Short mmCIF file of N, CA and C in Angstrom, two decimals:
data_model
loop_
_atom_site.label_atom_id
_atom_site.label_comp_id
_atom_site.label_asym_id
_atom_site.label_seq_id
_atom_site.Cartn_x
_atom_site.Cartn_y
_atom_site.Cartn_z
N UNK T 1262 -51.48 -21.62 -73.74
CA UNK T 1262 -50.19 -22.32 -74.29
C UNK T 1262 -51.56 -23.14 -74.87
N UNK T 1263 -50.80 -23.97 -76.15
CA UNK T 1263 -50.89 -24.50 -76.71
C UNK T 1263 -50.59 -26.05 -77.16
N UNK T 1264 -51.39 -26.96 -77.63
CA UNK T 1264 -51.34 -28.67 -77.63
C UNK T 1264 -52.84 -29.00 -79.01
N UNK T 1265 -51.51 -29.72 -79.65
CA UNK T 1265 -52.54 -30.44 -80.42
C UNK T 1265 -53.03 -31.67 -79.69
N UNK T 1266 -53.97 -32.35 -80.38
CA UNK T 1266 -54.50 -33.54 -80.24
C UNK T 1266 -55.37 -33.65 -81.49
N UNK T 1267 -55.02 -35.05 -81.44
CA UNK T 1267 -56.04 -36.22 -82.64
C UNK T 1267 -57.20 -36.11 -82.20
N UNK T 1268 -58.28 -36.20 -82.86
CA UNK T 1268 -59.71 -36.32 -83.05
C UNK T 1268 -59.96 -37.08 -84.40
N UNK T 1269 -60.62 -38.25 -83.90
CA UNK T 1269 -61.54 -38.76 -84.52
C UNK T 1269 -62.43 -39.41 -85.33
N UNK T 1270 -63.06 -40.11 -85.86
CA UNK T 1270 -64.32 -40.18 -85.92
C UNK T 1270 -65.33 -40.54 -84.51
N UNK T 1271 -66.21 -39.91 -84.56
CA UNK T 1271 -67.32 -40.12 -83.54
C UNK T 1271 -67.06 -38.86 -81.38
N UNK T 1272 -65.44 -38.66 -82.26
CA UNK T 1272 -64.78 -38.03 -80.65
C UNK T 1272 -66.36 -36.61 -80.34
N UNK T 1273 -65.97 -36.13 -79.93
CA UNK T 1273 -66.95 -34.92 -79.65
C UNK T 1273 -66.13 -33.83 -78.08
N UNK T 1274 -65.91 -32.25 -79.03
CA UNK T 1274 -65.57 -31.61 -78.83
C UNK T 1274 -66.43 -30.82 -77.60
N UNK T 1275 -65.89 -30.14 -76.82
CA UNK T 1275 -67.17 -29.10 -75.84
C UNK T 1275 -66.61 -28.25 -75.74
N UNK T 1276 -67.05 -27.09 -75.84
CA UNK T 1276 -66.43 -25.51 -75.28
C UNK T 1276 -67.60 -25.38 -74.53
N UNK T 1277 -67.42 -24.38 -73.84
CA UNK T 1277 -67.59 -23.76 -72.84
C UNK T 1277 -67.10 -23.09 -72.08
N UNK T 1278 -68.74 -21.28 -71.90
CA UNK T 1278 -67.54 -19.89 -71.49
C UNK T 1278 -67.09 -20.21 -69.86
N UNK T 1279 -66.74 -19.46 -69.24
CA UNK T 1279 -66.41 -18.83 -67.27
C UNK T 1279 -67.98 -19.13 -67.71
N UNK T 1280 -69.14 -18.26 -67.60
CA UNK T 1280 -70.32 -18.30 -67.45
C UNK T 1280 -70.97 -19.94 -66.95
N UNK T 1281 -70.52 -21.34 -67.28
CA UNK T 1281 -70.83 -22.26 -67.12
C UNK T 1281 -70.36 -23.03 -65.66
N UNK T 1282 -69.20 -22.64 -65.90
CA UNK T 1282 -68.70 -23.22 -64.78
C UNK T 1282 -68.25 -22.87 -63.47
N UNK T 1283 -68.54 -21.49 -63.41
CA UNK T 1283 -68.84 -19.86 -62.66
C UNK T 1283 -70.35 -19.56 -61.64
N UNK T 1284 -71.76 -20.25 -62.70
CA UNK T 1284 -72.71 -19.86 -61.69
C UNK T 1284 -72.28 -20.16 -60.68
N UNK T 1285 -74.09 -20.61 -60.15
CA UNK T 1285 -73.84 -19.82 -57.80
C UNK T 1285 -75.12 -20.74 -58.75
N UNK T 1286 -75.33 -21.02 -57.31
CA UNK T 1286 -76.61 -21.58 -56.56
C UNK T 1286 -77.02 -20.57 -55.65
N UNK T 1287 -78.41 -20.87 -54.71
CA UNK T 1287 -78.29 -19.65 -53.18
C UNK T 1287 -77.01 -20.00 -52.64
N UNK T 1288 -76.84 -20.69 -52.20
CA UNK T 1288 -75.83 -21.27 -50.99
C UNK T 1288 -74.72 -21.12 -51.92
N UNK T 1289 -74.46 -19.43 -52.99
CA UNK T 1289 -72.77 -19.42 -53.25
C UNK T 1289 -72.01 -20.49 -54.03
N UNK T 1290 -72.30 -21.03 -54.16
CA UNK T 1290 -71.44 -22.41 -54.22
C UNK T 1290 -71.65 -22.27 -55.98
N UNK T 1291 -70.24 -22.15 -56.66
CA UNK T 1291 -70.15 -22.44 -57.97
C UNK T 1291 -70.26 -23.96 -58.75
N UNK T 1292 -70.76 -23.88 -60.16
CA UNK T 1292 -70.96 -25.69 -60.69
C UNK T 1292 -70.01 -25.60 -60.89
N UNK T 1293 -68.95 -25.77 -61.36
CA UNK T 1293 -67.44 -25.42 -61.28
C UNK T 1293 -66.74 -26.67 -62.63
N UNK T 1294 -65.63 -26.60 -62.66
CA UNK T 1294 -65.12 -27.03 -64.08
C UNK T 1294 -65.32 -29.85 -63.99
N UNK T 1295 -65.13 -29.24 -62.26
CA UNK T 1295 -65.00 -30.76 -61.72
C UNK T 1295 -66.48 -31.65 -61.96
N UNK T 1296 -68.08 -30.55 -61.78
CA UNK T 1296 -68.90 -30.90 -62.04
C UNK T 1296 -69.95 -30.89 -63.54
N UNK T 1297 -69.27 -29.89 -64.31
CA UNK T 1297 -69.18 -29.87 -65.63
C UNK T 1297 -68.56 -31.45 -66.65
N UNK T 1298 -67.76 -31.83 -66.14
CA UNK T 1298 -66.31 -32.96 -66.73
C UNK T 1298 -67.94 -34.03 -66.09
N UNK T 1299 -68.09 -34.06 -64.66
CA UNK T 1299 -69.30 -35.27 -64.45
C UNK T 1299 -70.43 -35.58 -65.05
N UNK T 1300 -70.85 -33.89 -65.45
CA UNK T 1300 -72.08 -34.25 -66.44
C UNK T 1300 -71.46 -35.26 -67.34
N UNK T 1301 -70.25 -34.83 -68.35
CA UNK T 1301 -70.46 -34.51 -69.61
C UNK T 1301 -70.14 -36.11 -69.59
N UNK T 1302 -69.15 -36.72 -68.55
CA UNK T 1302 -68.61 -38.46 -68.85
C UNK T 1302 -69.70 -39.66 -68.67
N UNK T 1303 -71.31 -38.86 -67.24
CA UNK T 1303 -72.21 -39.70 -67.25
C UNK T 1303 -72.87 -40.00 -68.60
N UNK T 1304 -72.46 -38.68 -69.91
CA UNK T 1304 -73.90 -38.88 -70.69
C UNK T 1304 -73.55 -38.65 -72.16
N UNK T 1305 -72.24 -39.06 -72.08
CA UNK T 1305 -70.85 -39.17 -73.46
C UNK T 1305 -71.91 -40.03 -74.43
N UNK T 1306 -72.78 -41.15 -73.42
CA UNK T 1306 -73.15 -41.95 -74.76
C UNK T 1306 -74.38 -40.91 -75.90
N UNK T 1307 -74.98 -39.51 -75.04
CA UNK T 1307 -76.29 -39.24 -76.03
C UNK T 1307 -75.63 -38.17 -76.91
N UNK T 1308 -76.52 -38.15 -77.80
CA UNK T 1308 -76.65 -37.58 -78.97
C UNK T 1308 -75.62 -36.24 -78.54
N UNK T 1309 -75.00 -35.25 -79.38
CA UNK T 1309 -74.84 -33.71 -79.10
C UNK T 1309 -76.26 -32.60 -78.56
N UNK T 1310 -77.39 -32.31 -79.12
CA UNK T 1310 -78.14 -31.92 -78.79
C UNK T 1310 -78.64 -32.07 -76.42
N UNK T 1311 -79.07 -33.56 -77.81
CA UNK T 1311 -79.51 -34.48 -75.77
C UNK T 1311 -78.20 -34.08 -75.07
N UNK T 1312 -77.60 -34.60 -74.89
CA UNK T 1312 -75.65 -33.75 -73.81
C UNK T 1312 -76.35 -32.46 -73.02
N UNK T 1313 -76.33 -31.75 -74.40
CA UNK T 1313 -76.37 -30.74 -74.18
C UNK T 1313 -77.06 -29.41 -73.54
N UNK T 1314 -78.37 -30.35 -73.98
CA UNK T 1314 -80.29 -30.56 -72.86
C UNK T 1314 -79.73 -30.67 -71.76
N UNK T 1315 -79.26 -32.12 -71.26
CA UNK T 1315 -78.70 -32.65 -70.24
C UNK T 1315 -78.11 -31.56 -69.17
N UNK T 1316 -77.27 -31.04 -69.59
CA UNK T 1316 -75.89 -29.85 -69.13
C UNK T 1316 -76.69 -28.92 -68.58
N UNK T 1317 -77.21 -28.71 -69.81
CA UNK T 1317 -78.01 -27.59 -68.53
C UNK T 1317 -79.19 -27.60 -67.95
N UNK T 1318 -80.08 -28.80 -68.50
CA UNK T 1318 -80.98 -28.40 -67.21
C UNK T 1318 -80.15 -29.59 -66.10
N UNK T 1319 -79.05 -29.72 -65.71
CA UNK T 1319 -78.59 -29.68 -64.37
C UNK T 1319 -78.08 -28.62 -63.91
N UNK T 1320 -77.01 -27.76 -64.63
CA UNK T 1320 -76.90 -26.57 -64.85
C UNK T 1320 -78.47 -25.71 -63.95
N UNK T 1321 -79.88 -25.18 -64.77
CA UNK T 1321 -80.94 -25.23 -63.91
C UNK T 1321 -81.30 -25.80 -62.90
N UNK T 1322 -81.35 -26.41 -62.52
CA UNK T 1322 -81.07 -27.71 -61.48
C UNK T 1322 -80.67 -27.23 -59.93
N UNK T 1323 -78.84 -27.42 -59.89
CA UNK T 1323 -78.69 -26.60 -59.69
C UNK T 1323 -78.30 -24.95 -59.46
N UNK T 1324 -78.20 -24.17 -60.27
CA UNK T 1324 -78.43 -22.56 -59.81
C UNK T 1324 -79.95 -22.44 -59.33
N UNK T 1325 -80.75 -23.30 -59.08
CA UNK T 1325 -81.94 -22.86 -58.79
C UNK T 1325 -82.93 -21.19 -59.62
N UNK T 1326 -83.50 -20.20 -58.23
CA UNK T 1326 -83.55 -19.65 -59.15
C UNK T 1326 -82.58 -17.93 -58.76
N UNK T 1327 -81.11 -19.18 -58.68
CA UNK T 1327 -80.32 -17.67 -58.38
C UNK T 1327 -79.69 -16.65 -59.77
N UNK T 1328 -79.29 -15.26 -59.45
CA UNK T 1328 -79.88 -14.82 -60.62
C UNK T 1328 -78.27 -14.53 -61.52
N UNK T 1329 -78.24 -14.92 -62.18
CA UNK T 1329 -77.38 -15.67 -63.54
C UNK T 1329 -76.30 -13.85 -63.68
N UNK T 1330 -74.85 -13.94 -63.39
CA UNK T 1330 -74.50 -12.81 -63.21
C UNK T 1330 -73.67 -12.61 -64.76
N UNK T 1331 -73.19 -13.80 -65.56
CA UNK T 1331 -72.36 -13.93 -66.58
C UNK T 1331 -72.79 -15.25 -67.63
N UNK T 1332 -72.40 -14.23 -68.92
CA UNK T 1332 -73.22 -15.61 -70.13
C UNK T 1332 -72.67 -17.30 -69.94
N UNK T 1333 -73.94 -17.90 -70.42
CA UNK T 1333 -73.52 -19.28 -70.26
C UNK T 1333 -73.98 -19.42 -71.54
N UNK T 1334 -72.63 -19.40 -72.41
CA UNK T 1334 -72.13 -20.57 -73.82
C UNK T 1334 -71.76 -22.22 -73.73
N UNK T 1335 -72.51 -22.88 -74.34
CA UNK T 1335 -72.16 -24.27 -74.77
C UNK T 1335 -72.53 -24.83 -76.00
N UNK T 1336 -71.51 -25.12 -76.12
CA UNK T 1336 -72.07 -26.62 -77.41
C UNK T 1336 -70.62 -27.41 -77.86
N UNK T 1337 -71.28 -28.07 -78.79
CA UNK T 1337 -71.34 -30.02 -78.40
C UNK T 1337 -70.83 -29.82 -80.03
N UNK T 1338 -69.74 -30.62 -80.63
CA UNK T 1338 -69.44 -31.50 -81.92
C UNK T 1338 -69.41 -32.71 -81.93
N UNK T 1339 -69.86 -32.82 -82.90
CA UNK T 1339 -69.43 -33.90 -83.31
C UNK T 1339 -68.80 -34.70 -84.60
N UNK T 1340 -67.31 -35.22 -84.47
CA UNK T 1340 -67.33 -35.98 -85.56
C UNK T 1340 -67.35 -36.94 -86.22
N UNK T 1341 -67.51 -36.83 -87.68
CA UNK T 1341 -68.05 -37.71 -88.34
C UNK T 1341 -66.30 -38.46 -89.12
#
């Protein structure tokens, strides 16, 4: 499915692989899209690099020592 959206100055676009949202912790729980969205909204004031670092740190804290089963790709761009 496709949809057009308007992107203006200061807006950010965030692209991620399913390896982010499907990452699991030691209990077998997934990180989830809901948790990622919460991390994005809670850190929307940060610049792209800071936001990326914050999200990756949250993901690592969530996952702990669990073995990765997929790639984890995250890209954040801000429009000027």
